[in-house]
Amino acid sequence: MPSHRVSYDLAEAPLASGEVAIIGAGPGDPGLLTLRALSLIEQADCLVYDRLVSREVLALASPRARRFYVGKASRCHALTQDETNALLVRLSHEGRRVVRLKGGDPYIFGRGGEEAEVLIEHGVGFRVVPGITSAQGCAAYGGFPLTHRDHAQSVTFVTGHCKGDGDLALNWASLAAPNQTTVFYMGLANAELIRGELQRHGLPASHPVALVERGTTPEQRRVITCLGELVETIESEGLKPPTLIVVGEVVRLADTLFQPVPEQAAFIEGAVLERVAL
């Protein structure tokens, strides 16, 4: 059967010379890109992209587009944030059509707001395209909701990593309140602190936790555990960043609701790992 490219009309002006599009690339699966993101990626002269942007998403750009890797891992940055800001300004002033690609959503722990401030300061035109943030993608692909009328009436996204070498000062009493889901981004290094503070403020050791490593990608692993065994689970399973820590009663629904997407069944079937049955 002949293949047909999906056509779309977004009624949006093309990316202009010197304009920057700050785009959320989603958590990894290229199928989770928005149509607007795809349209702008295809127009880019330059891609400035982070560590968590998948190869499949990068492949959607023109082969002629220049690619600039500015990824950041713990204590290992290809460029500092200031250098990345300067690169965006320079490429814009050269008249390039620039796409700034960020994993997840650019305005949820993505430093997109900081970069937008710099672009405004230097008179650079820009637009922002939201993306599916990691919490949404990892929960959906991990088989549990983030909210549920019977289990969680609110959800909170929390950074588990602070700027510089400062302490992770959070409102732990609020995060330990019942009937909610708390999602920690970049929290592996502070897992001991997270466990200790949540238990100290009232959550029991048996409280369910999901760990989702490289969610929505072919390397996805989902590990179900409990708060009291959080640190030991991370160590014994060798979990590495990027891994989300999801704390809440909704995790108990993972076995019931988990339904692999047909085209992903092959990698999920071999990747899902259960540690503790709740």
PDB file of C-alpha atoms in Angstrom:
ATOM      1  CA  MET A   1       0.000   0.000   0.000  1.00  0.00           C
ATOM      2  CA  PRO A   2       1.321   3.501  -0.745  1.00  0.00           C
ATOM      3  CA  SER A   3       2.431   5.549   2.238  1.00  0.00           C
ATOM      4  CA  HIS A   4       1.020   9.021   2.810  1.00  0.00           C
ATOM      5  CA  ARG A   5       2.613  11.783   4.804  1.00  0.00           C
ATOM      6  CA  VAL A   6       0.258  13.307   7.340  1.00  0.00           C
ATOM      7  CA  SER A   7      -0.635  16.828   6.267  1.00  0.00           C
ATOM      8  CA  TYR A   8      -1.382  19.587   8.731  1.00  0.00           C
ATOM      9  CA  ASP A   9      -2.158  23.293   8.592  1.00  0.00           C
ATOM     10  CA  LEU A  10      -1.252  25.037  11.806  1.00  0.00           C
ATOM     11  CA  ALA A  11      -2.153  28.539  10.596  1.00  0.00           C
ATOM     12  CA  GLU A  12       1.120  29.779  12.032  1.00  0.00           C
ATOM     13  CA  ALA A  13       3.797  32.016  10.518  1.00  0.00           C
ATOM     14  CA  PRO A  14       6.945  30.152   9.439  1.00  0.00           C
ATOM     15  CA  LEU A  15      10.020  30.396  11.620  1.00  0.00           C
ATOM     16  CA  ALA A  16      11.704  33.669  10.686  1.00  0.00           C
ATOM     17  CA  SER A  17      15.393  34.359  10.202  1.00  0.00           C
ATOM     18  CA  GLY A  18      16.910  35.169  13.558  1.00  0.00           C
ATOM     19  CA  GLU A  19      13.984  33.714  15.499  1.00  0.00           C
ATOM     20  CA  VAL A  20      14.378  31.101  18.227  1.00  0.00           C
ATOM     21  CA  ALA A  21      11.787  28.406  18.921  1.00  0.00           C
ATOM     22  CA  ILE A  22      12.080  26.939  22.417  1.00  0.00           C
ATOM     23  CA  ILE A  23      10.531  23.511  21.989  1.00  0.00           C
ATOM     24  CA  GLY A  24       9.660  20.671  24.315  1.00  0.00           C
ATOM     25  CA  ALA A  25      10.812  17.435  22.674  1.00  0.00           C
ATOM     26  CA  GLY A  26       8.879  15.242  25.100  1.00  0.00           C
ATOM     27  CA  PRO A  27      10.299  12.417  27.206  1.00  0.00           C
ATOM     28  CA  GLY A  28      11.846  10.405  24.355  1.00  0.00           C
ATOM     29  CA  ASP A  29       9.276   8.721  22.128  1.00  0.00           C
ATOM     30  CA  PRO A  30       9.170  10.814  18.915  1.00  0.00           C
ATOM     31  CA  GLY A  31       5.478   9.970  18.578  1.00  0.00           C
ATOM     32  CA  LEU A  32       4.807  12.251  21.549  1.00  0.00           C
ATOM     33  CA  LEU A  33       5.963  15.401  19.726  1.00  0.00           C
ATOM     34  CA  THR A  34       3.277  17.941  18.954  1.00  0.00           C
ATOM     35  CA  LEU A  35       2.560  18.802  15.320  1.00  0.00           C
ATOM     36  CA  ARG A  36       3.731  22.350  15.962  1.00  0.00           C
ATOM     37  CA  ALA A  37       7.058  21.083  17.313  1.00  0.00           C
ATOM     38  CA  LEU A  38       7.528  18.865  14.258  1.00  0.00           C
ATOM     39  CA  SER A  39       6.730  21.725  11.883  1.00  0.00           C
ATOM     40  CA  LEU A  40       9.324  24.024  13.472  1.00  0.00           C
ATOM     41  CA  ILE A  41      11.995  21.306  13.752  1.00  0.00           C
ATOM     42  CA  GLU A  42      11.669  20.717   9.999  1.00  0.00           C
ATOM     43  CA  GLN A  43      12.286  24.446   9.366  1.00  0.00           C
ATOM     44  CA  ALA A  44      15.368  24.825  11.574  1.00  0.00           C
ATOM     45  CA  ASP A  45      18.758  25.966  10.286  1.00  0.00           C
ATOM     46  CA  CYS A  46      20.279  25.126  13.685  1.00  0.00           C
ATOM     47  CA  LEU A  47      19.328  22.730  16.466  1.00  0.00           C
ATOM     48  CA  VAL A  48      20.563  23.458  19.980  1.00  0.00           C
ATOM     49  CA  TYR A  49      19.670  20.352  21.943  1.00  0.00           C
ATOM     50  CA  ASP A  50      19.926  18.776  25.378  1.00  0.00           C
ATOM     51  CA  ARG A  51      21.129  15.371  26.562  1.00  0.00           C
ATOM     52  CA  LEU A  52      17.638  13.902  26.859  1.00  0.00           C
ATOM     53  CA  VAL A  53      16.509  14.691  23.309  1.00  0.00           C
ATOM     54  CA  SER A  54      16.304  11.349  21.509  1.00  0.00           C
ATOM     55  CA  ARG A  55      18.148  10.491  18.305  1.00  0.00           C
ATOM     56  CA  GLU A  56      14.810   9.799  16.658  1.00  0.00           C
ATOM     57  CA  VAL A  57      13.627  13.345  17.341  1.00  0.00           C
ATOM     58  CA  LEU A  58      16.885  14.845  16.046  1.00  0.00           C
ATOM     59  CA  ALA A  59      16.531  12.793  12.869  1.00  0.00           C
ATOM     60  CA  LEU A  60      13.343  14.679  12.016  1.00  0.00           C
ATOM     61  CA  ALA A  61      15.327  17.827  11.227  1.00  0.00           C
ATOM     62  CA  SER A  62      16.878  18.563   7.865  1.00  0.00           C
ATOM     63  CA  PRO A  63      20.255  16.846   7.350  1.00  0.00           C
ATOM     64  CA  ARG A  64      21.574  20.307   6.484  1.00  0.00           C
ATOM     65  CA  ALA A  65      20.656  21.758   9.875  1.00  0.00           C
ATOM     66  CA  ARG A  66      23.650  22.398  12.104  1.00  0.00           C
ATOM     67  CA  ARG A  67      23.505  20.608  15.428  1.00  0.00           C
ATOM     68  CA  PHE A  68      24.868  21.996  18.690  1.00  0.00           C
ATOM     69  CA  TYR A  69      24.930  19.694  21.714  1.00  0.00           C
ATOM     70  CA  VAL A  70      24.631  21.574  25.003  1.00  0.00           C
ATOM     71  CA  GLY A  71      23.628  18.675  27.251  1.00  0.00           C
ATOM     72  CA  LYS A  72      24.047  18.686  30.987  1.00  0.00           C
ATOM     73  CA  ALA A  73      24.578  15.793  33.352  1.00  0.00           C
ATOM     74  CA  SER A  74      25.482  15.950  37.020  1.00  0.00           C
ATOM     75  CA  ARG A  75      28.751  17.923  37.270  1.00  0.00           C
ATOM     76  CA  CYS A  76      29.360  17.396  33.545  1.00  0.00           C
ATOM     77  CA  HIS A  77      28.176  20.168  31.221  1.00  0.00           C
ATOM     78  CA  ALA A  78      29.008  20.414  27.520  1.00  0.00           C
ATOM     79  CA  LEU A  79      28.401  24.137  27.900  1.00  0.00           C
ATOM     80  CA  THR A  80      27.498  26.187  30.939  1.00  0.00           C
ATOM     81  CA  GLN A  81      24.067  27.781  30.966  1.00  0.00           C
ATOM     82  CA  ASP A  82      25.622  31.179  30.276  1.00  0.00           C
ATOM     83  CA  GLU A  83      27.470  29.737  27.276  1.00  0.00           C
ATOM     84  CA  THR A  84      24.257  28.182  25.978  1.00  0.00           C
ATOM     85  CA  ASN A  85      22.478  31.514  26.339  1.00  0.00           C
ATOM     86  CA  ALA A  86      25.261  33.239  24.413  1.00  0.00           C
ATOM     87  CA  LEU A  87      25.103  30.605  21.663  1.00  0.00           C
ATOM     88  CA  LEU A  88      21.381  31.173  21.142  1.00  0.00           C
ATOM     89  CA  VAL A  89      21.905  34.928  20.898  1.00  0.00           C
ATOM     90  CA  ARG A  90      24.828  34.547  18.494  1.00  0.00           C
ATOM     91  CA  LEU A  91      22.995  32.182  16.151  1.00  0.00           C
ATOM     92  CA  SER A  92      20.002  34.492  16.137  1.00  0.00           C
ATOM     93  CA  HIS A  93      22.143  37.524  15.313  1.00  0.00           C
ATOM     94  CA  GLU A  94      23.629  35.535  12.421  1.00  0.00           C
ATOM     95  CA  GLY A  95      20.112  35.287  10.996  1.00  0.00           C
ATOM     96  CA  ARG A  96      19.684  31.582  11.660  1.00  0.00           C
ATOM     97  CA  ARG A  97      16.323  29.949  12.299  1.00  0.00           C
ATOM     98  CA  VAL A  98      17.068  28.343  15.634  1.00  0.00           C
ATOM     99  CA  VAL A  99      15.264  25.522  17.382  1.00  0.00           C
ATOM    100  CA  ARG A 100      16.178  25.067  21.025  1.00  0.00           C
ATOM    101  CA  LEU A 101      15.182  21.479  21.803  1.00  0.00           C
ATOM    102  CA  LYS A 102      14.641  20.419  25.386  1.00  0.00           C
ATOM    103  CA  GLY A 103      13.615  17.057  26.786  1.00  0.00           C
ATOM    104  CA  GLY A 104      10.123  17.068  28.238  1.00  0.00           C
ATOM    105  CA  ASP A 105       8.604  20.541  28.534  1.00  0.00           C
ATOM    106  CA  PRO A 106      10.856  23.614  28.364  1.00  0.00           C
ATOM    107  CA  TYR A 107       9.064  25.408  31.191  1.00  0.00           C
ATOM    108  CA  ILE A 108       9.014  22.470  33.638  1.00  0.00           C
ATOM    109  CA  PHE A 109      12.524  22.108  35.079  1.00  0.00           C
ATOM    110  CA  GLY A 110      13.908  22.846  31.611  1.00  0.00           C
ATOM    111  CA  ARG A 111      15.482  26.294  32.147  1.00  0.00           C
ATOM    112  CA  GLY A 112      13.348  27.563  29.292  1.00  0.00           C
ATOM    113  CA  GLY A 113      12.259  30.550  31.332  1.00  0.00           C
ATOM    114  CA  GLU A 114      15.868  31.559  31.978  1.00  0.00           C
ATOM    115  CA  GLU A 115      16.710  31.356  28.281  1.00  0.00           C
ATOM    116  CA  ALA A 116      13.609  33.315  27.310  1.00  0.00           C
ATOM    117  CA  GLU A 117      14.659  36.102  29.689  1.00  0.00           C
ATOM    118  CA  VAL A 118      18.061  36.308  27.995  1.00  0.00           C
ATOM    119  CA  LEU A 119      16.504  36.384  24.523  1.00  0.00           C
ATOM    120  CA  ILE A 120      14.256  39.278  25.546  1.00  0.00           C
ATOM    121  CA  GLU A 121      17.244  41.109  27.042  1.00  0.00           C
ATOM    122  CA  HIS A 122      19.031  40.861  23.666  1.00  0.00           C
ATOM    123  CA  GLY A 123      16.029  41.711  21.534  1.00  0.00           C
ATOM    124  CA  VAL A 124      15.693  38.227  20.040  1.00  0.00           C
ATOM    125  CA  GLY A 125      12.268  37.129  18.855  1.00  0.00           C
ATOM    126  CA  PHE A 126      11.163  33.736  20.095  1.00  0.00           C
ATOM    127  CA  ARG A 127       8.206  31.421  20.520  1.00  0.00           C
ATOM    128  CA  VAL A 128       7.637  28.568  22.953  1.00  0.00           C
ATOM    129  CA  VAL A 129       6.125  25.179  22.137  1.00  0.00           C
ATOM    130  CA  PRO A 130       5.177  23.057  25.162  1.00  0.00           C
ATOM    131  CA  GLY A 131       6.002  19.371  25.300  1.00  0.00           C
ATOM    132  CA  ILE A 132       4.805  16.360  27.236  1.00  0.00           C
ATOM    133  CA  THR A 133       6.765  16.515  30.440  1.00  0.00           C
ATOM    134  CA  SER A 134       8.512  13.415  31.770  1.00  0.00           C
ATOM    135  CA  ALA A 135       6.033  12.910  34.598  1.00  0.00           C
ATOM    136  CA  GLN A 136       3.149  12.579  32.161  1.00  0.00           C
ATOM    137  CA  GLY A 137       4.991  10.301  29.750  1.00  0.00           C
ATOM    138  CA  CYS A 138       6.535   8.044  32.377  1.00  0.00           C
ATOM    139  CA  ALA A 139       3.266   7.629  34.252  1.00  0.00           C
ATOM    140  CA  ALA A 140       1.260   6.809  31.136  1.00  0.00           C
ATOM    141  CA  TYR A 141       3.857   4.370  29.797  1.00  0.00           C
ATOM    142  CA  GLY A 142       4.419   2.957  33.295  1.00  0.00           C
ATOM    143  CA  GLY A 143       0.769   2.010  33.660  1.00  0.00           C
ATOM    144  CA  PHE A 144      -0.517   4.389  36.333  1.00  0.00           C
ATOM    145  CA  PRO A 145      -2.268   7.787  36.395  1.00  0.00           C
ATOM    146  CA  LEU A 146      -0.949  10.817  38.211  1.00  0.00           C
ATOM    147  CA  THR A 147      -4.370  11.664  39.632  1.00  0.00           C
ATOM    148  CA  HIS A 148      -7.371   9.477  40.444  1.00  0.00           C
ATOM    149  CA  ARG A 149     -10.550  10.349  42.297  1.00  0.00           C
ATOM    150  CA  ASP A 150     -10.049   7.483  44.735  1.00  0.00           C
ATOM    151  CA  HIS A 151      -6.325   7.923  45.357  1.00  0.00           C
ATOM    152  CA  ALA A 152      -4.903  11.359  44.493  1.00  0.00           C
ATOM    153  CA  GLN A 153      -6.719  14.643  44.079  1.00  0.00           C
ATOM    154  CA  SER A 154      -3.575  16.601  43.267  1.00  0.00           C
ATOM    155  CA  VAL A 155      -0.136  16.119  41.758  1.00  0.00           C
ATOM    156  CA  THR A 156       3.053  18.007  42.515  1.00  0.00           C
ATOM    157  CA  PHE A 157       6.186  18.153  40.357  1.00  0.00           C
ATOM    158  CA  VAL A 158       9.321  18.688  42.445  1.00  0.00           C
ATOM    159  CA  THR A 159      12.955  19.113  41.535  1.00  0.00           C
ATOM    160  CA  GLY A 160      15.084  16.629  43.420  1.00  0.00           C
ATOM    161  CA  HIS A 161      18.212  18.561  42.469  1.00  0.00           C
ATOM    162  CA  CYS A 162      19.008  22.088  43.593  1.00  0.00           C
ATOM    163  CA  LYS A 163      20.978  24.849  41.859  1.00  0.00           C
ATOM    164  CA  GLY A 164      24.695  24.730  42.631  1.00  0.00           C
ATOM    165  CA  ASP A 165      25.691  22.952  45.815  1.00  0.00           C
ATOM    166  CA  GLY A 166      22.805  24.200  47.943  1.00  0.00           C
ATOM    167  CA  ASP A 167      20.618  22.080  50.169  1.00  0.00           C
ATOM    168  CA  LEU A 168      17.368  20.605  48.867  1.00  0.00           C
ATOM    169  CA  ALA A 169      15.053  22.784  50.961  1.00  0.00           C
ATOM    170  CA  LEU A 170      11.460  21.773  50.247  1.00  0.00           C
ATOM    171  CA  ASN A 171       8.142  22.014  52.061  1.00  0.00           C
ATOM    172  CA  TRP A 172       8.317  18.398  53.182  1.00  0.00           C
ATOM    173  CA  ALA A 173       5.187  18.584  55.324  1.00  0.00           C
ATOM    174  CA  SER A 174       3.181  19.598  52.275  1.00  0.00           C
ATOM    175  CA  LEU A 175       4.766  16.889  50.106  1.00  0.00           C
ATOM    176  CA  ALA A 176       3.915  14.237  52.704  1.00  0.00           C
ATOM    177  CA  ALA A 177       0.216  15.142  52.800  1.00  0.00           C
ATOM    178  CA  PRO A 178      -2.195  12.299  51.961  1.00  0.00           C
ATOM    179  CA  ASN A 179      -4.241  11.876  48.775  1.00  0.00           C
ATOM    180  CA  GLN A 180      -1.694  13.308  46.393  1.00  0.00           C
ATOM    181  CA  THR A 181       1.027  12.218  43.982  1.00  0.00           C
ATOM    182  CA  THR A 182       4.513  13.683  44.192  1.00  0.00           C
ATOM    183  CA  VAL A 183       6.914  13.346  41.266  1.00  0.00           C
ATOM    184  CA  PHE A 184      10.609  14.002  41.898  1.00  0.00           C
ATOM    185  CA  TYR A 185      12.678  14.944  38.852  1.00  0.00           C
ATOM    186  CA  MET A 186      16.451  14.397  39.046  1.00  0.00           C
ATOM    187  CA  GLY A 187      16.094  12.909  42.502  1.00  0.00           C
ATOM    188  CA  LEU A 188      18.304   9.809  42.525  1.00  0.00           C
ATOM    189  CA  ALA A 189      21.239  11.494  44.229  1.00  0.00           C
ATOM    190  CA  ASN A 190      18.943  12.744  47.004  1.00  0.00           C
ATOM    191  CA  ALA A 191      16.914   9.565  47.434  1.00  0.00           C
ATOM    192  CA  GLU A 192      18.058   9.096  51.042  1.00  0.00           C
ATOM    193  CA  LEU A 193      16.980  12.628  51.919  1.00  0.00           C
ATOM    194  CA  ILE A 194      13.642  12.211  50.108  1.00  0.00           C
ATOM    195  CA  ARG A 195      12.889   8.957  51.916  1.00  0.00           C
ATOM    196  CA  GLY A 196      13.911  10.299  55.304  1.00  0.00           C
ATOM    197  CA  GLU A 197      12.023  13.575  55.115  1.00  0.00           C
ATOM    198  CA  LEU A 198       8.802  12.078  53.744  1.00  0.00           C
ATOM    199  CA  GLN A 199       8.776   9.440  56.472  1.00  0.00           C
ATOM    200  CA  ARG A 200       9.669  11.991  59.129  1.00  0.00           C
ATOM    201  CA  HIS A 201       6.670  14.053  58.061  1.00  0.00           C
ATOM    202  CA  GLY A 202       4.201  11.212  58.229  1.00  0.00           C
ATOM    203  CA  LEU A 203       4.314   8.909  55.192  1.00  0.00           C
ATOM    204  CA  PRO A 204       4.671   5.230  56.162  1.00  0.00           C
ATOM    205  CA  ALA A 205       7.538   3.050  54.968  1.00  0.00           C
ATOM    206  CA  SER A 206       4.983   0.991  53.030  1.00  0.00           C
ATOM    207  CA  HIS A 207       3.884   3.967  50.918  1.00  0.00           C
ATOM    208  CA  PRO A 208       4.137   2.950  47.230  1.00  0.00           C
ATOM    209  CA  VAL A 209       6.815   4.354  44.934  1.00  0.00           C
ATOM    210  CA  ALA A 210       7.469   3.889  41.222  1.00  0.00           C
ATOM    211  CA  LEU A 211      10.877   4.435  39.647  1.00  0.00           C
ATOM    212  CA  VAL A 212      10.820   4.926  35.883  1.00  0.00           C
ATOM    213  CA  GLU A 213      14.170   4.992  34.119  1.00  0.00           C
ATOM    214  CA  ARG A 214      14.390   6.377  30.567  1.00  0.00           C
ATOM    215  CA  GLY A 215      10.616   6.476  30.308  1.00  0.00           C
ATOM    216  CA  THR A 216       8.888   6.124  26.890  1.00  0.00           C
ATOM    217  CA  THR A 217      12.108   4.938  25.230  1.00  0.00           C
ATOM    218  CA  PRO A 218      13.114   1.392  24.187  1.00  0.00           C
ATOM    219  CA  GLU A 219      15.316   1.294  27.314  1.00  0.00           C
ATOM    220  CA  GLN A 220      12.461   2.029  29.717  1.00  0.00           C
ATOM    221  CA  ARG A 221      12.511   0.263  33.080  1.00  0.00           C
ATOM    222  CA  ARG A 222       9.725   0.538  35.639  1.00  0.00           C
ATOM    223  CA  VAL A 223      10.505  -0.613  39.159  1.00  0.00           C
ATOM    224  CA  ILE A 224       7.799  -0.721  41.819  1.00  0.00           C
ATOM    225  CA  THR A 225       8.904  -0.462  45.432  1.00  0.00           C
ATOM    226  CA  CYS A 226       7.960   1.290  48.663  1.00  0.00           C
ATOM    227  CA  LEU A 227       9.271   4.366  50.430  1.00  0.00           C
ATOM    228  CA  GLY A 228      11.133   2.421  53.108  1.00  0.00           C
ATOM    229  CA  GLU A 229      13.122   0.505  50.467  1.00  0.00           C
ATOM    230  CA  LEU A 230      13.679   3.381  48.046  1.00  0.00           C
ATOM    231  CA  VAL A 231      17.446   3.713  48.455  1.00  0.00           C
ATOM    232  CA  GLU A 232      18.111  -0.028  48.520  1.00  0.00           C
ATOM    233  CA  THR A 233      16.000  -0.514  45.389  1.00  0.00           C
ATOM    234  CA  ILE A 234      17.901   2.147  43.463  1.00  0.00           C
ATOM    235  CA  GLU A 235      21.211   0.567  44.447  1.00  0.00           C
ATOM    236  CA  SER A 236      20.262  -3.058  43.856  1.00  0.00           C
ATOM    237  CA  GLU A 237      18.668  -2.385  40.466  1.00  0.00           C
ATOM    238  CA  GLY A 238      21.465  -0.077  39.336  1.00  0.00           C
ATOM    239  CA  LEU A 239      19.080   2.685  38.280  1.00  0.00           C
ATOM    240  CA  LYS A 240      20.712   5.653  36.579  1.00  0.00           C
ATOM    241  CA  PRO A 241      19.542   9.106  35.465  1.00  0.00           C
ATOM    242  CA  PRO A 242      17.175   9.973  33.983  1.00  0.00           C
ATOM    243  CA  THR A 243      14.888   8.252  36.477  1.00  0.00           C
ATOM    244  CA  LEU A 244      11.691   9.732  37.887  1.00  0.00           C
ATOM    245  CA  ILE A 245      10.620   8.964  41.445  1.00  0.00           C
ATOM    246  CA  VAL A 246       6.830   8.854  41.748  1.00  0.00           C
ATOM    247  CA  VAL A 247       5.423   8.707  45.287  1.00  0.00           C
ATOM    248  CA  GLY A 248       1.734   8.022  45.813  1.00  0.00           C
ATOM    249  CA  GLU A 249      -1.154   5.587  46.099  1.00  0.00           C
ATOM    250  CA  VAL A 250      -1.748   5.774  42.333  1.00  0.00           C
ATOM    251  CA  VAL A 251       1.282   3.518  41.920  1.00  0.00           C
ATOM    252  CA  ARG A 252      -0.838   0.646  43.275  1.00  0.00           C
ATOM    253  CA  LEU A 253      -2.805   0.776  40.006  1.00  0.00           C
ATOM    254  CA  ALA A 254       0.241  -0.029  37.871  1.00  0.00           C
ATOM    255  CA  ASP A 255      -0.436  -3.750  37.511  1.00  0.00           C
ATOM    256  CA  THR A 256      -4.148  -3.252  36.842  1.00  0.00           C
ATOM    257  CA  LEU A 257      -3.904  -0.468  34.272  1.00  0.00           C
ATOM    258  CA  PHE A 258      -0.664  -1.306  32.464  1.00  0.00           C
ATOM    259  CA  GLN A 259      -1.387  -1.828  28.759  1.00  0.00           C
ATOM    260  CA  PRO A 260       1.626  -1.785  26.387  1.00  0.00           C
ATOM    261  CA  VAL A 261       1.138   0.246  23.256  1.00  0.00           C
ATOM    262  CA  PRO A 262       1.187  -2.351  20.400  1.00  0.00           C
ATOM    263  CA  GLU A 263       4.197  -0.976  18.572  1.00  0.00           C
ATOM    264  CA  GLN A 264       6.131  -0.742  21.849  1.00  0.00           C
ATOM    265  CA  ALA A 265       5.186  -4.146  23.223  1.00  0.00           C
ATOM    266  CA  ALA A 266       8.498  -5.688  22.181  1.00  0.00           C
ATOM    267  CA  PHE A 267      10.661  -3.390  24.260  1.00  0.00           C
ATOM    268  CA  ILE A 268       8.283  -3.006  27.188  1.00  0.00           C
ATOM    269  CA  GLU A 269       7.771  -6.751  27.582  1.00  0.00           C
ATOM    270  CA  GLY A 270      11.449  -7.268  28.250  1.00  0.00           C
ATOM    271  CA  ALA A 271      12.045  -4.064  30.178  1.00  0.00           C
ATOM    272  CA  VAL A 272       9.376  -3.851  32.847  1.00  0.00           C
ATOM    273  CA  LEU A 273      10.749  -4.998  36.175  1.00  0.00           C
ATOM    274  CA  GLU A 274       8.794  -5.479  39.396  1.00  0.00           C
ATOM    275  CA  ARG A 275      10.575  -5.509  42.734  1.00  0.00           C
ATOM    276  CA  VAL A 276       7.846  -5.468  45.350  1.00  0.00           C
ATOM    277  CA  ALA A 277       4.209  -6.439  44.788  1.00  0.00           C
ATOM    278  CA  LEU A 278       2.023  -3.998  46.698  1.00  0.00           C
TER     279      LEU A 278
END
